Coordinates of N, CA, C and O in Angstrom, one line a residue:
M28 N 24.7 50.7 51.9 CA 24.8 50.3 53.3 C 24.5 51.5 54.2 O 25.0 52.5 54.0
S29 N 23.7 51.3 55.2 CA 23.4 52.4 56.1 C 24.6 52.8 56.9 O 25.6 52.0 57.1
N30 N 24.6 54.0 57.4 CA 25.8 54.5 58.2 C 26.1 53.7 59.4 O 27.2 53.4 59.7
S31 N 25.0 53.2 60.1 CA 25.3 52.4 61.3 C 25.9 51.0 60.9 O 26.7 50.5 61.6
L32 N 25.5 50.5 59.8 CA 26.1 49.2 59.3 C 27.6 49.5 58.9 O 28.4 48.6 59.1
N33 N 27.8 50.6 58.3 CA 29.2 50.9 57.9 C 30.1 50.9 59.1 O 31.3 50.6 59.0
Q34 N 29.6 51.3 60.3 CA 30.4 51.4 61.5 C 30.3 50.1 62.3 O 31.0 50.0 63.4
A35 N 29.6 49.1 61.8 CA 29.5 47.8 62.5 C 30.8 47.0 62.4 O 31.6 47.2 61.5
P36 N 31.0 46.1 63.3 CA 32.2 45.2 63.2 C 32.2 44.4 61.9 O 31.1 44.2 61.4
E37 N 33.3 44.0 61.5 CA 33.4 43.3 60.2 C 32.6 42.0 60.2 O 32.0 41.7 59.1
H38 N 32.5 41.3 61.3 CA 31.7 40.1 61.2 C 30.2 40.3 61.0 O 29.5 39.5 60.4
I39 N 29.7 41.5 61.5 CA 28.3 41.8 61.3 C 28.1 42.2 59.8 O 27.1 41.8 59.2
K40 N 29.0 43.0 59.3 CA 28.9 43.4 57.8 C 29.0 42.1 57.0 O 28.2 42.0 56.0
L41 N 29.9 41.2 57.3 CA 30.0 40.0 56.5 C 28.7 39.2 56.6 O 28.2 38.6 55.6
A42 N 28.1 39.0 57.8 CA 26.9 38.3 58.0 C 25.7 38.9 57.1 O 25.0 38.2 56.5
V43 N 25.6 40.2 57.2 CA 24.6 40.9 56.4 C 24.8 40.6 54.9 O 23.8 40.3 54.2
D44 N 26.0 40.7 54.4 CA 26.3 40.4 53.0 C 26.0 39.0 52.6 O 25.4 38.7 51.6
L45 N 26.4 38.0 53.5 CA 26.1 36.6 53.2 C 24.6 36.4 53.2 O 24.1 35.6 52.3
I46 N 23.8 36.9 54.1 CA 22.4 36.8 54.1 C 21.8 37.3 52.8 O 20.9 36.6 52.2
M47 N 22.2 38.5 52.4 CA 21.7 39.0 51.2 C 22.0 38.2 49.9 O 21.1 37.9 49.1
I48 N 23.2 37.7 49.9 CA 23.6 36.8 48.7 C 22.8 35.5 48.8 O 22.3 35.1 47.7
L49 N 22.7 34.9 49.9 CA 21.9 33.6 50.0 C 20.4 33.8 49.7 O 19.8 32.9 49.0
E50 N 19.9 34.9 50.1 CA 18.4 35.1 49.9 C 18.2 35.4 48.4 O 17.1 35.1 47.9
Q51 N 19.1 35.9 47.6 CA 19.0 36.2 46.2 C 19.0 34.9 45.4 O 18.6 34.9 44.2
H52 N 19.4 33.8 45.9 CA 19.5 32.5 45.1 C 18.4 31.5 45.3 O 18.5 30.4 44.8
D53 N 17.4 31.9 46.0 CA 16.2 31.0 46.2 C 16.6 29.6 46.5 O 16.1 28.6 45.8
I54 N 17.4 29.4 47.5 CA 17.8 28.1 48.0 C 17.1 27.8 49.2 O 16.9 28.6 50.1
A55 N 16.7 26.5 49.4 CA 16.0 26.1 50.6 C 16.8 26.4 51.8 O 18.0 26.1 51.9
P56 N 16.1 26.9 52.9 CA 16.9 27.2 54.1 C 17.6 26.0 54.7 O 18.7 26.2 55.2
E57 N 17.0 24.8 54.5 CA 17.7 23.6 55.1 C 19.0 23.4 54.4 O 20.0 23.0 55.0
D58 N 19.0 23.6 53.1 CA 20.3 23.4 52.3 C 21.3 24.5 52.7 O 22.5 24.2 52.8
I59 N 20.9 25.7 52.9 CA 21.8 26.8 53.3 C 22.4 26.4 54.7 O 23.6 26.6 54.9
L60 N 21.6 26.0 55.6 CA 22.1 25.6 56.9 C 23.1 24.5 56.9 O 24.1 24.5 57.6
K61 N 22.8 23.5 56.0 CA 23.8 22.4 55.9 C 25.1 22.9 55.3 O 26.2 22.5 55.7
A62 N 25.0 23.7 54.3 CA 26.2 24.3 53.7 C 27.0 25.1 54.7 O 28.2 25.1 54.7
L63 N 26.3 25.9 55.5 CA 27.0 26.8 56.4 C 27.7 25.9 57.5 O 28.7 26.3 58.0
E64 N 27.1 24.8 57.8 CA 27.8 23.9 58.8 C 29.2 23.4 58.2 O 30.2 23.4 58.9
I65 N 29.2 23.1 56.9 CA 30.4 22.7 56.2 C 31.4 23.8 56.2 O 32.6 23.6 56.6
V66 N 30.9 25.0 55.9 CA 31.8 26.2 55.9 C 32.4 26.4 57.3 O 33.6 26.7 57.5
K67 N 31.5 26.4 58.3 CA 31.9 26.6 59.7 C 33.0 25.6 60.1 O 34.0 26.0 60.7
D68 N 32.8 24.3 59.8 CA 33.7 23.3 60.2 C 35.1 23.5 59.5 O 36.1 23.4 60.1
D69 N 35.0 23.9 58.2 CA 36.3 24.2 57.5 C 37.1 25.3 58.1 O 38.3 25.2 58.3
F70 N 36.4 26.4 58.4 CA 37.1 27.6 59.0 C 37.5 27.3 60.5 O 38.6 27.8 60.9
E71 N 36.8 26.5 61.2 CA 37.3 26.1 62.5 C 38.6 25.3 62.4 O 39.5 25.4 63.2
K72 N 38.7 24.4 61.4 CA 39.9 23.6 61.2 C 41.0 24.5 60.8 O 42.2 24.4 61.3
K73 N 40.8 25.5 60.0 CA 41.8 26.5 59.6 C 42.3 27.3 60.8 O 43.5 27.6 61.0
L74 N 41.3 27.7 61.6 CA 41.7 28.5 62.8 C 42.5 27.6 63.8 O 43.5 28.1 64.4
A75 N 42.2 26.4 64.0 CA 42.9 25.5 64.9 C 44.3 25.2 64.4 O 45.2 25.0 65.1
A76 N 44.5 25.2 63.0 CA 45.8 24.9 62.5 C 46.8 26.1 62.6 O 48.0 25.9 62.5
N77 N 46.2 27.3 62.9 CA 47.1 28.5 63.1 C 47.6 28.6 64.4 O 47.3 28.4 65.4

């Protein structure tokens, strides 16, 4: 990880990590976006419950 990325906020580092993982699995972008919507909905419900 570059020095500037090491100093980036946690959500930026997480986004970069997720992009790298998803790109390594040769999954259609449409499927990734559908899956990310499910993940987003799940975490929004968890956030609302707190």
